[in-house]
Coordinates of C-alpha atoms in Angstrom, one line a residue:
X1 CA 13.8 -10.9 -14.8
X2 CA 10.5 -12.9 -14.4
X3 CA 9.6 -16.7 -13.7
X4 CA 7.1 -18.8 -14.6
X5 CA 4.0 -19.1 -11.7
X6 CA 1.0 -21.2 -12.9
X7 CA 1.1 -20.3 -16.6
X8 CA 1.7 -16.8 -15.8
X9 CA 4.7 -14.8 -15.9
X10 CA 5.3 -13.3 -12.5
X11 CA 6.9 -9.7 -12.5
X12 CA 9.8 -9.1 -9.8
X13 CA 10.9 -7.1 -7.2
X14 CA 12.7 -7.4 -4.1
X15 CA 10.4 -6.7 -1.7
X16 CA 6.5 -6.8 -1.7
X17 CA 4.4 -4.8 0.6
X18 CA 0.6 -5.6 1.0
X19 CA -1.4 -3.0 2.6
X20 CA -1.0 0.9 2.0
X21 CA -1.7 1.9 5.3
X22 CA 1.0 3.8 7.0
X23 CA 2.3 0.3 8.3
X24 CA 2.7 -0.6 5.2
X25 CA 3.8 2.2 3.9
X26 CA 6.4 3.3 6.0
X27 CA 8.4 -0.2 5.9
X28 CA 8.4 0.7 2.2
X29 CA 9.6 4.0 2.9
X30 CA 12.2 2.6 4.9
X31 CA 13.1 -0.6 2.1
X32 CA 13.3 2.2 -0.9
X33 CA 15.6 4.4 0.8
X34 CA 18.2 1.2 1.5
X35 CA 18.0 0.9 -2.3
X36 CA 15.7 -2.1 -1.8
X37 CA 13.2 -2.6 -4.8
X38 CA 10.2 -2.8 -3.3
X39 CA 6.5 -2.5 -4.5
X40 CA 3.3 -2.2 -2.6
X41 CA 0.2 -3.5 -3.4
X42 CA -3.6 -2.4 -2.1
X43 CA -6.9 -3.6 -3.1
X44 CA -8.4 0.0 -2.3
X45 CA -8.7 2.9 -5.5
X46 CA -6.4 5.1 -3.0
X47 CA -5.5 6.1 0.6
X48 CA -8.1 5.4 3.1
X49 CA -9.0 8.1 5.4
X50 CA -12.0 6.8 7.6
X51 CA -11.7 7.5 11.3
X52 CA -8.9 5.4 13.0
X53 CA -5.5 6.3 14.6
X54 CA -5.0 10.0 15.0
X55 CA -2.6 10.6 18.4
X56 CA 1.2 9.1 17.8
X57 CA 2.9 8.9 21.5
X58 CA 5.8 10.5 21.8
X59 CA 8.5 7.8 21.8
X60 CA 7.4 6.8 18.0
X61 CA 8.8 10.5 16.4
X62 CA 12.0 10.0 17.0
X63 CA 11.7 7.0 14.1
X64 CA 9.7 9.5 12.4
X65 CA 12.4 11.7 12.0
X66 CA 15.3 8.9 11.0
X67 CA 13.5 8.3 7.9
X68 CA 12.3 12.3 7.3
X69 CA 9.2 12.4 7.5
X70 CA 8.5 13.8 10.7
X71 CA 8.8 17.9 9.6
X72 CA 5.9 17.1 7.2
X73 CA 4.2 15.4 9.3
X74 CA 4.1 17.9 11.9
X75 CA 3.6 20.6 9.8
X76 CA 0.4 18.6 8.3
X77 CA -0.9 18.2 12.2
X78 CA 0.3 19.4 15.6
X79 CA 1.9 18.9 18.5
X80 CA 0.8 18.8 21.9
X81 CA 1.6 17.9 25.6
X82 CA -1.9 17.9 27.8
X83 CA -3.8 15.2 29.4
X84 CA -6.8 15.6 30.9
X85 CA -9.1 12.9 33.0
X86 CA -13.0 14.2 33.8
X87 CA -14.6 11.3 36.1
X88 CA -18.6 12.0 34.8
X89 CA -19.9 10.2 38.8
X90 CA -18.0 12.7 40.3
X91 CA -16.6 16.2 37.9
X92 CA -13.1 15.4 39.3
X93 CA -10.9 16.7 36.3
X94 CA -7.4 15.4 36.4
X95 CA -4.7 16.8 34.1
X96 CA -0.9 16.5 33.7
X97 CA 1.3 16.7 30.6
X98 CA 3.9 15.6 28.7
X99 CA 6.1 18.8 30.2
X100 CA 7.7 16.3 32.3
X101 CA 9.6 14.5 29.9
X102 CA 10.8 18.3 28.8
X103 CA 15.1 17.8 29.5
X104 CA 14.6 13.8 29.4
X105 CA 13.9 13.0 25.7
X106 CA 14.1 14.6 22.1
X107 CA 10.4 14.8 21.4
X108 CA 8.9 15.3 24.6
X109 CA 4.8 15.8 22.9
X110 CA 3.1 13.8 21.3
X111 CA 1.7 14.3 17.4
X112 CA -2.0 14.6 16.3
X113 CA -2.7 14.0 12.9
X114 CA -5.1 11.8 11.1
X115 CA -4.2 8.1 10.2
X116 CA -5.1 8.7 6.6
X117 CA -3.0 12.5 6.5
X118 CA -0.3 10.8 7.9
X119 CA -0.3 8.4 4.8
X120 CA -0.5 11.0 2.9
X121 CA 2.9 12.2 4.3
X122 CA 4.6 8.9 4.0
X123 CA 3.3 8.0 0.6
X124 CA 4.4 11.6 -0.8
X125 CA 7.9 10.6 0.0
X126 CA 7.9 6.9 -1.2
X127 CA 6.8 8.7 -4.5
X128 CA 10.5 10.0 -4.7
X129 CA 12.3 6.7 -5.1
X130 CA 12.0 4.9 -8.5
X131 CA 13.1 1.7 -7.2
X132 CA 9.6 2.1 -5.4
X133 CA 6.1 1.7 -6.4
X134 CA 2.2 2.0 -5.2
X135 CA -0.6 -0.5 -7.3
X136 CA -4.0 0.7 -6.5
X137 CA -6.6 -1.7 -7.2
X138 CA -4.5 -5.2 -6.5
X139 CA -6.2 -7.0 -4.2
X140 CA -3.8 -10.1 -2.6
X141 CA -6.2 -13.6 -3.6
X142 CA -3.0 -16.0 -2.9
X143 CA 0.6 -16.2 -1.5
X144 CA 2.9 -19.2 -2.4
X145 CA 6.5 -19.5 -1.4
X146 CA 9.6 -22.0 -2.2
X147 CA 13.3 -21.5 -1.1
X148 CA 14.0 -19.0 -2.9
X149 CA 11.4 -16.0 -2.8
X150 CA 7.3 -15.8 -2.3
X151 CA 4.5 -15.5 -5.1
X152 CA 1.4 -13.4 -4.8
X153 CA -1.2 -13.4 -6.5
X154 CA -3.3 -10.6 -6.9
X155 CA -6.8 -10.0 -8.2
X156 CA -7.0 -6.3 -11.0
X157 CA -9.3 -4.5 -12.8
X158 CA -7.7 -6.2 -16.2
X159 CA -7.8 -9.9 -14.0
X160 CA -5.4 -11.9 -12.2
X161 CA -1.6 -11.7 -12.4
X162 CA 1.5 -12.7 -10.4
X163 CA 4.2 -10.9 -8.5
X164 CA 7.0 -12.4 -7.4
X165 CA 10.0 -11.3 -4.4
X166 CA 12.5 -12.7 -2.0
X167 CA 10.2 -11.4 0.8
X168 CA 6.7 -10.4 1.7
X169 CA 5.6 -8.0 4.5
X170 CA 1.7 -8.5 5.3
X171 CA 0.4 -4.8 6.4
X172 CA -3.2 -5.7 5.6
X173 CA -4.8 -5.1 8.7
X174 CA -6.4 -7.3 11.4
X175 CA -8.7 -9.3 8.8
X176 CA -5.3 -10.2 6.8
X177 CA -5.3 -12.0 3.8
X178 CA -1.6 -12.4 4.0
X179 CA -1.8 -14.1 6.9
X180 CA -4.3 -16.7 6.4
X181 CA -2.6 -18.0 3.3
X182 CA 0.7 -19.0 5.4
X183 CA -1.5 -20.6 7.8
X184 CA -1.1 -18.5 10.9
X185 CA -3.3 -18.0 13.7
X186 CA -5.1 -14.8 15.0
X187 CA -5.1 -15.7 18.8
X188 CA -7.5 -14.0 21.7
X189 CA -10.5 -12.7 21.6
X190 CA -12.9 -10.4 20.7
X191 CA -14.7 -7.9 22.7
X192 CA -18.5 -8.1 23.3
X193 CA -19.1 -4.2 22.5
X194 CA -18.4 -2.2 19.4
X195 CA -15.7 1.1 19.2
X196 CA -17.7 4.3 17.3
X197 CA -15.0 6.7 16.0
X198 CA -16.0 10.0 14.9
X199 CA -15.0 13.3 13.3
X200 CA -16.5 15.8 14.5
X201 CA -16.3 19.9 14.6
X202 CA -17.3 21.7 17.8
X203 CA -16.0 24.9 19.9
X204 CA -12.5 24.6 21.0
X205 CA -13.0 26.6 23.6
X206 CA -14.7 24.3 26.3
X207 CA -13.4 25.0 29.8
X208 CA -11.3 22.1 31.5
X209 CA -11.1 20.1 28.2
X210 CA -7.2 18.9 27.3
X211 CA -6.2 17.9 23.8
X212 CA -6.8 14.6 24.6
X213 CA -9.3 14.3 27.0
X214 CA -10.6 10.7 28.7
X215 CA -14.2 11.1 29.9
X216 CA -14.5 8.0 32.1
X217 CA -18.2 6.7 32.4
X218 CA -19.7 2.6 32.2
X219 CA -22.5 4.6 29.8
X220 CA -21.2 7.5 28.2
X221 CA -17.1 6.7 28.2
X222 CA -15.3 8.4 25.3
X223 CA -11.4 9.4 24.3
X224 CA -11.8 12.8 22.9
X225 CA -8.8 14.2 21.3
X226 CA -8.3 17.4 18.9
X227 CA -7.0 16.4 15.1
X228 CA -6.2 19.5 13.5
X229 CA -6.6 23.4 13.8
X230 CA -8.9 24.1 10.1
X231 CA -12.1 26.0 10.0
X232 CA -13.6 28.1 12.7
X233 CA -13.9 25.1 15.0
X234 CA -11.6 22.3 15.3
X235 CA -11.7 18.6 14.3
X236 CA -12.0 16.5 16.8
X237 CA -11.8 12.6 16.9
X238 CA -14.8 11.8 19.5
X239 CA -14.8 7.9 20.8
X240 CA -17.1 6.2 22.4
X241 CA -18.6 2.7 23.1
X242 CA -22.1 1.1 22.5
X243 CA -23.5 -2.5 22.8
X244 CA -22.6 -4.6 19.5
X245 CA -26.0 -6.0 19.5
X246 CA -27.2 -2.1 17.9
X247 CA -27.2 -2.0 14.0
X248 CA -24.0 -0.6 13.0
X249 CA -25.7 1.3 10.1
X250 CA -27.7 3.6 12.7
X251 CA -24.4 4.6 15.0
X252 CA -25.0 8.2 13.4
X253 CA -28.7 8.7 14.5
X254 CA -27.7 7.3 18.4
X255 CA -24.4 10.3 18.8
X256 CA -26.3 12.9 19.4
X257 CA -27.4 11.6 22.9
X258 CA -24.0 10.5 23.7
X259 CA -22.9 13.8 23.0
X260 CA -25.9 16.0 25.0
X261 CA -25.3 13.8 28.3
X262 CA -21.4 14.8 27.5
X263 CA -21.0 18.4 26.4
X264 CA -24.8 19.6 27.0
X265 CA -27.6 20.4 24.2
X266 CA -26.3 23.3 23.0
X267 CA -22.8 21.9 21.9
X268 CA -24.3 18.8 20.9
X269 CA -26.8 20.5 18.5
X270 CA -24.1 22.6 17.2
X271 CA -21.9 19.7 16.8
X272 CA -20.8 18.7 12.5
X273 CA -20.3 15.4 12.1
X274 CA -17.7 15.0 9.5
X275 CA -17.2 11.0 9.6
X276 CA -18.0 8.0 11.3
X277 CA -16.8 4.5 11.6
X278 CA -18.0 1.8 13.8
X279 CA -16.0 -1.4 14.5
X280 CA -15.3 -4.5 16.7
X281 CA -12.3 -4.5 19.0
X282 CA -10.2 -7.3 19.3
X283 CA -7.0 -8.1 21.5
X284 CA -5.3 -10.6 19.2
X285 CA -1.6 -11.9 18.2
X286 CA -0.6 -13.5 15.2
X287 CA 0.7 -17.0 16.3
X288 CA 4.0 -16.0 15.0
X289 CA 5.1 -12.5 13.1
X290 CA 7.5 -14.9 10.8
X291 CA 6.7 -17.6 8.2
X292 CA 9.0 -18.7 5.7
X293 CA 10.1 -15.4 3.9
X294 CA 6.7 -13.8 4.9
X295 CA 6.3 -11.7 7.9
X296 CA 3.8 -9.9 9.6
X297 CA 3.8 -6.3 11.2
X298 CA 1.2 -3.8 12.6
X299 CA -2.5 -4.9 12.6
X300 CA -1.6 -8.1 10.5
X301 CA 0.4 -9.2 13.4
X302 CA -1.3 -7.9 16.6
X303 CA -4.6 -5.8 17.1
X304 CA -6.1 -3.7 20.3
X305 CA -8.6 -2.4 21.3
X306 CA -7.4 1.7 20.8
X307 CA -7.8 2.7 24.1
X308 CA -4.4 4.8 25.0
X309 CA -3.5 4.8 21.5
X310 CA -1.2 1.3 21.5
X311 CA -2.5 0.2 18.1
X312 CA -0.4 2.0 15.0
X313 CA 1.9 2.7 18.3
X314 CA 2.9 -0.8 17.7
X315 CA 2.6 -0.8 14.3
X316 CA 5.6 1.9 14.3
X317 CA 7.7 0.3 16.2
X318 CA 7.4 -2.8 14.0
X319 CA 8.0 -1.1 11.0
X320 CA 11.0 1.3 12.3
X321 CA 12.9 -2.2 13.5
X322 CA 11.7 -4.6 10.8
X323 CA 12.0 -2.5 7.6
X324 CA 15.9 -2.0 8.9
X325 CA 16.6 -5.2 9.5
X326 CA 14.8 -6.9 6.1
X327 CA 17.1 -4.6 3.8
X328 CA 20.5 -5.9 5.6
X329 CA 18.9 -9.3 4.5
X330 CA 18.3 -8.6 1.2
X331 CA 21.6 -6.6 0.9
X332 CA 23.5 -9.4 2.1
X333 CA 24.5 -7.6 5.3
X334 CA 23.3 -9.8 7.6
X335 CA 21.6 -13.4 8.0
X336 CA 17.8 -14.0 7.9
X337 CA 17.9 -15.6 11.4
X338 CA 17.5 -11.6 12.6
X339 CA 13.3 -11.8 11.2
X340 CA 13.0 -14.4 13.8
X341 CA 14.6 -12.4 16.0
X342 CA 11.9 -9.5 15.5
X343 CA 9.2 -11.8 15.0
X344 CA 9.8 -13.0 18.4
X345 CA 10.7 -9.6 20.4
X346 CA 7.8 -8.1 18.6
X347 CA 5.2 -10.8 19.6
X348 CA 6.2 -10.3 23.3
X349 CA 6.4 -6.5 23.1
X350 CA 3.0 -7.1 22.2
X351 CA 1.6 -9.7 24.0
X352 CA 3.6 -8.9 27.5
X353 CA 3.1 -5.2 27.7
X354 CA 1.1 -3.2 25.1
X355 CA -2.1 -5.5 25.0
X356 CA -2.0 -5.5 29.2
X357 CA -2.3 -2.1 29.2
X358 CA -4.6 -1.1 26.3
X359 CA -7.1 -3.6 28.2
X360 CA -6.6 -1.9 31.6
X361 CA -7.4 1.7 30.0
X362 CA -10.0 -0.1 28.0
X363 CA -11.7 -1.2 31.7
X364 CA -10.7 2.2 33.3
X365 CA -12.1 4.3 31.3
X366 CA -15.3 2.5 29.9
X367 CA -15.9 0.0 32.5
X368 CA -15.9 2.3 36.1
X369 CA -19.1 0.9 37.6
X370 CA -17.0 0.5 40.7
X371 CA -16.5 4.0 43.0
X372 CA -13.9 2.2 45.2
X373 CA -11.7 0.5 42.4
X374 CA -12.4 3.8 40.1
X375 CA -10.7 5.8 42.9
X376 CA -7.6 3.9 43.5
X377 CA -7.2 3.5 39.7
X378 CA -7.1 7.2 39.2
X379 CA -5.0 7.9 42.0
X380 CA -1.8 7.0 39.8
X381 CA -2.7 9.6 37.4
X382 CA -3.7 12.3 40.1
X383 CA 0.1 11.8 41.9
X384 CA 1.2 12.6 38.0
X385 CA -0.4 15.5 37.9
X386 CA 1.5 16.5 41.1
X387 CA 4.6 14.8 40.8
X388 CA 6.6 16.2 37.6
X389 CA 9.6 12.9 38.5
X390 CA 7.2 10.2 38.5
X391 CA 4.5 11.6 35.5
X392 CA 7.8 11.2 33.3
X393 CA 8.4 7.5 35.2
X394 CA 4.9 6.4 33.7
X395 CA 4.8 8.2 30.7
X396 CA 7.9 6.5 29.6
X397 CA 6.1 3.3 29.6
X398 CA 5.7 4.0 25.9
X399 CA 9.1 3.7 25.1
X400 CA 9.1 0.5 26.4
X401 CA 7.2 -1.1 23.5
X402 CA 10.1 -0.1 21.1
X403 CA 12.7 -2.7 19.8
X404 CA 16.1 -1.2 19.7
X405 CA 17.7 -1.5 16.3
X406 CA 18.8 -5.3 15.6
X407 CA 21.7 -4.1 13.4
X408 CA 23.3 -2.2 16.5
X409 CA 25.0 -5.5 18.3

């Protein structure tokens, strides 16, 4: 069936997705196997697969693995339970692992994979379902909504056209399109230095280095965690922080020193830098996650800094609660008054506890200019690495950012 929308005829669906990251992706995942019609649209040619997310926490795979992706997943990346802290002032190395939850929970490691290979996974299986579709090349110039459903229009190769559904998820990242046009605020700020994210290939076998490994410095900070297993050295997703003031374009040619007053000379001359991205952090919410029949989830709704890995963390649990709940409203199971429930326990899952803490690692690990404030800081992570009861105490902090299913009352 289509309608009339400004001259145009606007095709239908149930559901409309904007943004083909794995946000994005996997609420369509979760729509499509409900039998929800659902298309996704995404102004890039194809998956993106510049350097961003690449560590998913352990209390995410369990919703991995309710909507079957998480075999392929795995089997695309790897799984891992060490933690490492090396203090540069001092060559204190603390390490503990995600052993302690071994007993306590059904996935007790955590998942390394790249943010685009996990797409990969996710779109692979969304391919599967006919009542589901992926538009490359549809960039979203306009959203419109009345009683009944929501109209976006979206800017092609062959020009403008209009599609029309009852709902619309914005998944389109922290500059969202989506949710300018309904009018909501991007509240907080904006930090003062720029994020560099690398991939890079050097020798796996560096004494005293974890999987995921924070190097805590105020100069040569960094989050250094292993991605995959291919060629004779491993990728490796190297992080660190310079002053935004520096031309972005140029990040590449100022590495190499971060690297030599990290590793040495030697590894960082034999280091391969596969990709680079810089960008600005932000701690920001979305004024609300809701508006009208158009909500927001992942980066649309809320963005971090990625310190501890908190940003797709969140945009998981969005997706794993929201995409549920939006096909018993479509199905007729339930009534819409649940999105403002998850608008509103997402927003404070957000704004009470994930931000908080991605801004205390954020000044932990990058901001330690203080000996006597460094020390007590680390001292909760060294009585984790000799107390197995309370490591699995803080480490289930991340399950405290989930929303339990909304259907389940």
């Amino acid at each position: 069936m289509a309608s009339r929308a400004g001259g145009q005829v606007a095709e239908e669906q149930q559901a409309i997705i904007a943004g083909a990251g794995p946000t994005g992706l996997l609420n369509a995942l979760g729509l499509a196997q409900q039998g929800v019609v659902v298309t996704v649209v995404e102004r890039a040619s194809a998956l993106q697969n510049s350097p961003r997310a690449m560590v998913y926490h352990w209390a995410t795979l369990d919703g991995l693995a309710r909507l079957g992706v998480l075999d392929d997943a795995v089997r695309a990346g790897f799984l891992k339970q060490d933690y490492a802290y090396r203090v540069r002032r001092t060559g204190e190395i603390i390490e503990y692992g995600l052993n302690a939850l071994e007993g306590k929970v059904q996935h007790p490691y955590n998942l390394h994979l790249g943010q685009g290979a996990l797409a990969h996974v996710m779109l692979r299986h969304l391919e599967t379902f006919e009542n589901a579709r992926v538009l490359w090349d549809h960039e979203v110039t306009a959203v419109s909504q009345d009683r009944e459903g929501v109209e976006v229009t979206v800017r092609t190769k062959s020009g403008d056209k209009v599609l029309r559904a009852q709902w619309l998820v914005g998944a389109d990242g922290a500059g969202s399109k989506v949710r300018g046009e309904v009018g909501l605020r991007f509240e907080g700020m904006t930090w003062p230095e720029r994020f560099v994210a690398t991939n890079v290939r050097f020798p796996d076998d560096r004494p005293g280095w974890a999987q995921s490994t924070f190097y805590v410095d105020d100069v040569y900070g960094a989050i250094i965690a292993k991605i995959d297993e291919s060629g004779e050295h491993g990728l490796w997703r190297y992080t660190y922080m310079e002053d935004d003031a520096l031309p972005a374009e140029s990040a590449a040619e100022r590495l190499p020193k971060f690297l030599s007053n990290v590793f040495g000379e030697d590894i960082a001359q034999g280091t391969e830098l596969v990709a680079i991205s810089p960008y600005r952090m932000h701690q920001r919410s979305a004024s609300s996650y809701r508006a009208g029949r158009v909500l927001l989830a992942g980066d649309a709704a809320h963005a971090t800094n990625p310190t501890g890995g908190l940003g797709l963390t969140m945009g998981l649990f969005d997706s794993y609660v929201l995409n549920e709940a939006l096909g018993a409203v479509i199905q007729g199971r339930v009534d819409e008054d649940i999105l403002d429930v998850y608008a509103d326990l997402r927003r404070r899952a957000f704004l009470e506890k994930a931000s908080p803490r991605a801004s205390a690692n954020k000044q932990l690990l990058f901001h330690s200019s203080d000996p006597v404030k460094l020390g007590q800081d680390l001292e909760v992570f060294r009585w984790m690495s000799r107390d197995r009861e309370f490591a699995a105490e803080r480490l289930y902090f991340t399950k405290t950012l989930e929303t339990p299913s909304l259907l389940a009352a």
